[in-house]
mmCIF file of C-alpha atoms and ligand atoms in Angstrom:
data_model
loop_
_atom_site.group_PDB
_atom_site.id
_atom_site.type_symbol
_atom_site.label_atom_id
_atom_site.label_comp_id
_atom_site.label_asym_id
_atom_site.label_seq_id
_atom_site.Cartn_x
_atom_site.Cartn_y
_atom_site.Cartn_z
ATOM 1 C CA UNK A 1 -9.376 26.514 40.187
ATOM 2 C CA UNK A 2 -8.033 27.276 37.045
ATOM 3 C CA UNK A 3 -9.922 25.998 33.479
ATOM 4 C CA UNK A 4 -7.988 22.786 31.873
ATOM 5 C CA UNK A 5 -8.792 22.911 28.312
ATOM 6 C CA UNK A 6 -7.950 19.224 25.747
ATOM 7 C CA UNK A 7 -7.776 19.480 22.286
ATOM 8 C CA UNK A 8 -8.519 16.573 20.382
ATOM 9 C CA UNK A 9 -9.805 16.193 16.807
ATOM 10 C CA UNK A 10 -12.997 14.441 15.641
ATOM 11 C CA UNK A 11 -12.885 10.894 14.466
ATOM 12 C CA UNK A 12 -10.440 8.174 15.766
ATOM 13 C CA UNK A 13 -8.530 10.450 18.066
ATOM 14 C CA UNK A 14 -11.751 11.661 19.981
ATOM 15 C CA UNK A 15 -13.169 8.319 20.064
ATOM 16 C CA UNK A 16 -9.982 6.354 21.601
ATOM 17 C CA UNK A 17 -9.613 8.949 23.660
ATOM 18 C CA UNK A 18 -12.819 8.920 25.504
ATOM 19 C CA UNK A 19 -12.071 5.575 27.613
ATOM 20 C CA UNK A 20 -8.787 7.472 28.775
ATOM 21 C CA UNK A 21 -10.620 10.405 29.780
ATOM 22 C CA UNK A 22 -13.208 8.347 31.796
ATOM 23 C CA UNK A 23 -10.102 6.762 33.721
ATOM 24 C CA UNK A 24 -8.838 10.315 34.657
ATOM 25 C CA UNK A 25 -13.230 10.567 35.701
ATOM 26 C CA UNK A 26 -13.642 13.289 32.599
ATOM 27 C CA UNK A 27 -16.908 12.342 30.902
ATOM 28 C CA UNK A 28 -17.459 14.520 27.664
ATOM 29 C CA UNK A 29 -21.227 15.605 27.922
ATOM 30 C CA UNK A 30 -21.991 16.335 24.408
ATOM 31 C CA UNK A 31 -21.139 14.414 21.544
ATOM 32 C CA UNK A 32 -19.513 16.328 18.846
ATOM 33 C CA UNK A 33 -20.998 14.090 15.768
ATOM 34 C CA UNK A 34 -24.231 15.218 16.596
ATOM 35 C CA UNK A 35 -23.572 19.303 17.901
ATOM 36 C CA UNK A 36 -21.607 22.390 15.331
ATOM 37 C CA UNK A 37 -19.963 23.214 18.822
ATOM 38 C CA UNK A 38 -16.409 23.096 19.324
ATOM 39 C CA UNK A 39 -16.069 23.509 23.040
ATOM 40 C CA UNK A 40 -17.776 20.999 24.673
ATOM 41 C CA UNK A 41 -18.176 20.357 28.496
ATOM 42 C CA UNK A 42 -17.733 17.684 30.384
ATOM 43 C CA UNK A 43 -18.895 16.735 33.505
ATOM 44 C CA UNK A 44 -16.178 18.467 35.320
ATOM 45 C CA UNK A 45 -16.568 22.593 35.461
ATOM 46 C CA UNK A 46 -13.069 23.053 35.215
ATOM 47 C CA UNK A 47 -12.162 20.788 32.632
ATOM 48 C CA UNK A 48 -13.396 21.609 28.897
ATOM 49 C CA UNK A 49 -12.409 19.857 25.165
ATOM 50 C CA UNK A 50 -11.596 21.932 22.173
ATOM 51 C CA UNK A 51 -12.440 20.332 18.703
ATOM 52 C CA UNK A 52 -9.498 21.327 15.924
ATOM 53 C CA UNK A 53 -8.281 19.703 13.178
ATOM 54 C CA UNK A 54 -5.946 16.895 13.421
ATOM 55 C CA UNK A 55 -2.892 18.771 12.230
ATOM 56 C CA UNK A 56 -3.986 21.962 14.211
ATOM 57 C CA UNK A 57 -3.358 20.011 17.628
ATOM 58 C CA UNK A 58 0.100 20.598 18.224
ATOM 59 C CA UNK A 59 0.093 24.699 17.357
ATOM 60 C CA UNK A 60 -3.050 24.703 20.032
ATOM 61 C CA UNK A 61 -1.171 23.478 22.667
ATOM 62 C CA UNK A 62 2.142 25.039 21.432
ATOM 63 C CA UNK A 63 0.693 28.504 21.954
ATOM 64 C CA UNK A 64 -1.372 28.051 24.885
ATOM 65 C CA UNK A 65 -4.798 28.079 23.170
ATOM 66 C CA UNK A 66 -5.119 24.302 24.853
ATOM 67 C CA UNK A 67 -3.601 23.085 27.972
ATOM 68 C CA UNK A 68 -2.773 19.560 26.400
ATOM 69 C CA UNK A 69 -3.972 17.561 23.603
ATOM 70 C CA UNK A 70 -3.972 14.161 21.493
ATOM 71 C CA UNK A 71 -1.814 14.516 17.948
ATOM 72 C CA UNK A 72 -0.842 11.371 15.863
ATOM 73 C CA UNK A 73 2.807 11.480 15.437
ATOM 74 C CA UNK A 74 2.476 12.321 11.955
ATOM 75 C CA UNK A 75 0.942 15.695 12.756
ATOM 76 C CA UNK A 76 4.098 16.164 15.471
ATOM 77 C CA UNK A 77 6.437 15.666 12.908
ATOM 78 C CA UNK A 78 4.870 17.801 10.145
ATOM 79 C CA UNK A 79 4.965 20.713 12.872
ATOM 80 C CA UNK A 80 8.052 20.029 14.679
ATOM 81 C CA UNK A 81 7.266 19.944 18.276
ATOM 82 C CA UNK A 82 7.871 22.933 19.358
ATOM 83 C CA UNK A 83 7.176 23.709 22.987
ATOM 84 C CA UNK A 84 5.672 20.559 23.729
ATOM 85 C CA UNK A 85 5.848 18.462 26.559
ATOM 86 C CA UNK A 86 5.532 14.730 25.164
ATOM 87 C CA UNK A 87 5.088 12.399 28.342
ATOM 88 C CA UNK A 88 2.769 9.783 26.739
ATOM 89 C CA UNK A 89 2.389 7.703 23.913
ATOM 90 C CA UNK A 90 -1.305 6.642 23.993
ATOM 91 C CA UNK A 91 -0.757 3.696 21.653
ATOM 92 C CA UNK A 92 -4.370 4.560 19.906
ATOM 93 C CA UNK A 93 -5.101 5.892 16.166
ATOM 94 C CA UNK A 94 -3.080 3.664 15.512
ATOM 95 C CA UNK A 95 -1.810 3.321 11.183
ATOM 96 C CA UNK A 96 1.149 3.677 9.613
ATOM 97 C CA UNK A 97 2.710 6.177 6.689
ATOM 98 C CA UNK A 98 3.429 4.828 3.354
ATOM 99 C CA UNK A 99 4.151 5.201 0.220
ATOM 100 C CA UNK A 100 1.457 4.450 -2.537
ATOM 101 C CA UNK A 101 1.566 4.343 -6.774
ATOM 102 C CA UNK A 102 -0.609 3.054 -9.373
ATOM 103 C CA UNK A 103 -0.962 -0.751 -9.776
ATOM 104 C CA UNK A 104 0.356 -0.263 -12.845
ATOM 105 C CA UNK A 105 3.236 1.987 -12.370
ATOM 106 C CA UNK A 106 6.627 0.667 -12.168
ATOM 107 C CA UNK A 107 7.786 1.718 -8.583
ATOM 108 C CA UNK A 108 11.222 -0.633 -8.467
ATOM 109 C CA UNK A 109 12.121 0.306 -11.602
ATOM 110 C CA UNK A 110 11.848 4.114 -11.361
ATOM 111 C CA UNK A 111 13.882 3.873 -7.880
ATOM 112 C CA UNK A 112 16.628 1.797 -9.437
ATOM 113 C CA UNK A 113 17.133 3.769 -12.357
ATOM 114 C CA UNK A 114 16.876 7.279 -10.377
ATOM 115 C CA UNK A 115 13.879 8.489 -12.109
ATOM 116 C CA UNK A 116 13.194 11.980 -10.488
ATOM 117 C CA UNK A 117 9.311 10.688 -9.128
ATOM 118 C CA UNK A 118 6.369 13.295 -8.617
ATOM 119 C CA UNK A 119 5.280 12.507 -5.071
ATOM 120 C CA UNK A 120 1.651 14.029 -3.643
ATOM 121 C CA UNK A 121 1.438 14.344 0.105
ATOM 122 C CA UNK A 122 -0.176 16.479 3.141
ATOM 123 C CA UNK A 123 3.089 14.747 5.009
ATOM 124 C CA UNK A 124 6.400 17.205 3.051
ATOM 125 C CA UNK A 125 8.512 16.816 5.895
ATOM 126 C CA UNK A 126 8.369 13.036 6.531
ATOM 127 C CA UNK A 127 8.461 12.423 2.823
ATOM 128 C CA UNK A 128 11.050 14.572 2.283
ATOM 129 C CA UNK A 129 13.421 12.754 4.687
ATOM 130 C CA UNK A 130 12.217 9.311 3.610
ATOM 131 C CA UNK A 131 13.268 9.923 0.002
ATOM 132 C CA UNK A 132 16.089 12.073 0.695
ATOM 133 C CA UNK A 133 17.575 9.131 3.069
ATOM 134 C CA UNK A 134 16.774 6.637 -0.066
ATOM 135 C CA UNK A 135 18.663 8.985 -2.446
ATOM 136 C CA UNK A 136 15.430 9.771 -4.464
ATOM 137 C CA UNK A 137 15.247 13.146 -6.147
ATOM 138 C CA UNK A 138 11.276 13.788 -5.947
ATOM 139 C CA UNK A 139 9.164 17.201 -6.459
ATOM 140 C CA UNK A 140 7.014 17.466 -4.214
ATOM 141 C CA UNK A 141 3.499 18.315 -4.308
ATOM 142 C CA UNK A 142 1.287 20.062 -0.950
ATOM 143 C CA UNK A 143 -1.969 18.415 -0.622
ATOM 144 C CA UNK A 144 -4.426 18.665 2.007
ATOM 145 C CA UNK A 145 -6.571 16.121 1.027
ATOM 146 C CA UNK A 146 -8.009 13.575 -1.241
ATOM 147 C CA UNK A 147 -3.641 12.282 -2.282
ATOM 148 C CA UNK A 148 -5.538 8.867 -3.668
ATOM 149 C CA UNK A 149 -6.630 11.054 -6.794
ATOM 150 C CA UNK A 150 -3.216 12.454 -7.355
ATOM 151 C CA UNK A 151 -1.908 9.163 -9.265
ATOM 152 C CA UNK A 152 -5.259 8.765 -10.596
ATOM 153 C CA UNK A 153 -5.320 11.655 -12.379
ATOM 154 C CA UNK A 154 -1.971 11.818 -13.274
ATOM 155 C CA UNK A 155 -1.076 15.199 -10.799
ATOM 156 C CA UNK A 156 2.071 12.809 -9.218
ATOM 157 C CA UNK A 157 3.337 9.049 -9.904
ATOM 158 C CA UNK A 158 3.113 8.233 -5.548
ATOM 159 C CA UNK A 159 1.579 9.695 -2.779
ATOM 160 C CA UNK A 160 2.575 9.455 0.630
ATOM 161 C CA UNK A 161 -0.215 9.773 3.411
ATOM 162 C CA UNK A 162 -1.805 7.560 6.266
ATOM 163 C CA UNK A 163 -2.748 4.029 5.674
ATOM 164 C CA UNK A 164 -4.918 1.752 8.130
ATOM 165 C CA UNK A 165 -6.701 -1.420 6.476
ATOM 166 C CA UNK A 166 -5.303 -0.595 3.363
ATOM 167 C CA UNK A 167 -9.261 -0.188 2.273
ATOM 168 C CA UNK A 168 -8.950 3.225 0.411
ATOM 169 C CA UNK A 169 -5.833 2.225 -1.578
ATOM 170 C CA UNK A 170 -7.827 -0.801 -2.831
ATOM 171 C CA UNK A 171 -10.728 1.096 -3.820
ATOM 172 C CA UNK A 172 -8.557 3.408 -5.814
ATOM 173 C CA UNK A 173 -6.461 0.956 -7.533
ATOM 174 C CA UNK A 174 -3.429 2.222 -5.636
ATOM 175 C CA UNK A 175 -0.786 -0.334 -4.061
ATOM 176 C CA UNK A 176 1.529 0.240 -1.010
ATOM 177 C CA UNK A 177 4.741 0.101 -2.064
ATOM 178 C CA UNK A 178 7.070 1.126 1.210
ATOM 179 C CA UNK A 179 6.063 1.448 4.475
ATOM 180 C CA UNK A 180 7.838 4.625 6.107
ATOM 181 C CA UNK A 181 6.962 4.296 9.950
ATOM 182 C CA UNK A 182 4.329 3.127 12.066
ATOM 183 C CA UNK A 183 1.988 5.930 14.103
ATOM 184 C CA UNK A 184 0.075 6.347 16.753
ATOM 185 C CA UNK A 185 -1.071 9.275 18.839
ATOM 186 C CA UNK A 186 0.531 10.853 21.547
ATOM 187 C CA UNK A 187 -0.575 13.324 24.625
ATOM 188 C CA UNK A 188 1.384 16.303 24.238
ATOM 189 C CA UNK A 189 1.471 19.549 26.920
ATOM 190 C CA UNK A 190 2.092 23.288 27.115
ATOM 191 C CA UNK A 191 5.358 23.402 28.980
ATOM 192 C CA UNK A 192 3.944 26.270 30.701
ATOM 193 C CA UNK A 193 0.864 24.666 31.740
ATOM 194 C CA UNK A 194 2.715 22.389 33.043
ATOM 195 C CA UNK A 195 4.219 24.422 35.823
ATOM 196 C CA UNK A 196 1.618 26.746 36.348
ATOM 197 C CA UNK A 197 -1.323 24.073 36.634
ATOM 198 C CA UNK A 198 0.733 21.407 37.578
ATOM 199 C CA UNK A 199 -1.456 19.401 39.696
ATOM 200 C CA UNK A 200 -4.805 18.869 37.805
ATOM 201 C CA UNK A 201 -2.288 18.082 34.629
ATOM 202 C CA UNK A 202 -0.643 15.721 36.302
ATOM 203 C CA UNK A 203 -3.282 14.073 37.799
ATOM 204 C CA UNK A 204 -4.777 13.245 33.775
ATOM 205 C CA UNK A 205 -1.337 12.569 32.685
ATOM 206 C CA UNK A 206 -1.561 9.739 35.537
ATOM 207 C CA UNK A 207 -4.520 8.577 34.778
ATOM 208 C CA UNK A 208 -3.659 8.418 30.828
ATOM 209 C CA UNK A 209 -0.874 6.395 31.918
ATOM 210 C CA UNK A 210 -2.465 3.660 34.307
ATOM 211 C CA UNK A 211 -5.683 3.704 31.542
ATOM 212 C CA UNK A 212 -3.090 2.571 28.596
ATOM 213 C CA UNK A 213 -0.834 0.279 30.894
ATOM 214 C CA UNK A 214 -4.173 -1.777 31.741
ATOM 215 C CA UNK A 215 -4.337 -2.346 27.658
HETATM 216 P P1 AMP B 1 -7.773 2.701 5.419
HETATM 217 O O1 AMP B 1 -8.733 2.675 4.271
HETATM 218 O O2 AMP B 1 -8.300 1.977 6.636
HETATM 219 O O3 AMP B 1 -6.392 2.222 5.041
HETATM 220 O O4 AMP B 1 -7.634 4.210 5.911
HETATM 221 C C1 AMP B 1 -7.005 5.123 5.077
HETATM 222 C C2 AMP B 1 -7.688 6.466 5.123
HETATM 223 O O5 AMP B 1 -8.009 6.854 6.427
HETATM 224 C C3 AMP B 1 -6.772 7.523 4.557
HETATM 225 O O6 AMP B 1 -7.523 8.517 3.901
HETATM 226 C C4 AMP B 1 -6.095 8.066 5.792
HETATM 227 O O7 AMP B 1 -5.724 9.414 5.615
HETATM 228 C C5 AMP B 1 -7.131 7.870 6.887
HETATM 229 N N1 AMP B 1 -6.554 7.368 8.145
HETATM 230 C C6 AMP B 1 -6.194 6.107 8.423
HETATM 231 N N2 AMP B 1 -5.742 5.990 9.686
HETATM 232 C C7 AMP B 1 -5.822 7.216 10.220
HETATM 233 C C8 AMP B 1 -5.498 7.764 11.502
HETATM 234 N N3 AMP B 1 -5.003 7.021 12.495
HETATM 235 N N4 AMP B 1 -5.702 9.083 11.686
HETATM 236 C C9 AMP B 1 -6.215 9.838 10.698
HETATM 237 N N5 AMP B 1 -6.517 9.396 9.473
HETATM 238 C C10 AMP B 1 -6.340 8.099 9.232
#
């Protein structure tokens, strides 16, 4: 039998994903908060998990490197989806992307009077389309981390990037000005996985799917 190897990231998306894993009978038998490994094993010899970052999900299971994997639709988006098979949306990780200035800093008023705004973000492509479809001229700015500071320090006037409670904003002095769609994760699959291990992927996509319909 053939190895089946999950990517997942650390955090929210390994976390929520664990109860769908134990309805497909996967149990992950080391816990990656507390081991430097990035393969871990579960209790199935044929079935393994890969630990990459977030936004690295999608180009894993693009390329082969994973057989399938769990990527927020904000990483899908920022990479394209490319060679993916997309039969599930796992409704878990759930936040949404917005847009975020200053308490002080006159959002409407820039907008209305086409202001060209600085905008800091991890997230071009989905800001780019969001501003472009308002009719905002904006530079853009690549970050890979840490956008709450950009305002702050005066780097861009907004930053676009993941919000959940709202919790970090707050701390920051930062206010959410637009919300630009909701997100959640989604179980994506190597098309040619798919064919050529088509049974033991099908049987997890099945048992993703009657784990989440339960919810
Ligand atoms: P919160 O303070 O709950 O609004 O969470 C915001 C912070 O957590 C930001 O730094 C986000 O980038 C990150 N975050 C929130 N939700 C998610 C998610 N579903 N996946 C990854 N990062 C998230």
């Amino acid at each position: 039998m053939s190895m089946i190897t999950l990517a997942l990231s650390k955090g929210r998306i390994f976390d929520e994903t664990v109860p769908l894993l134990a309805a497909a009978g996967i149990v992950v038998t080391e816990d990656p908060e507390k081991s430097r490994k990035l393969i871990l094993s579960t209790n199935q010899p044929h079935v393994r998990v890969v630990l990459v970052r977030a936004t690295d999900v999608p180009t894993y299971v693009q390329y082969g490197g994973a057989d399938l994997g769990v990527a927020g639709k904000d990483s899908l988006i920022e990479h394209g989806g490319q060679g993916l098979f997309r039969p599930l949306d796992l409704q878990i990780a759930k936040c949404r992307v917005s847009v975020a200035v200053r308490s002080d800093f006159d959002y409407r008023g820039a907008v209305t009077q086409g202001s060209r705004l600085k905008v800091a973000t991890k997230y071009t492509s989905i800001a780019r389309d969001f501003f472009s479809a308002k009719g905002v001229h904006v530079d853009m700015i690549k970050l890979y981390g840490s956008m709450e500071l950009a305002p702050l320090t005066g780097l861009a006037d907004a930053i676009v990037d993941l919000v959940s409670t709202g919790n970090t904003l707050k701390a920051n002095h930062l206010v959410e000005v637009e919300q630009i769609m909701d997100i959640s994760s989604h179980l994506v699959v190597n098309q040619a996985a798919l064919k050529l291990k088509q049974a033991p992927l099908k049987r997890i996509i099945d048992a993703f799917a009657g784990a989440i319909g339960e919810k």
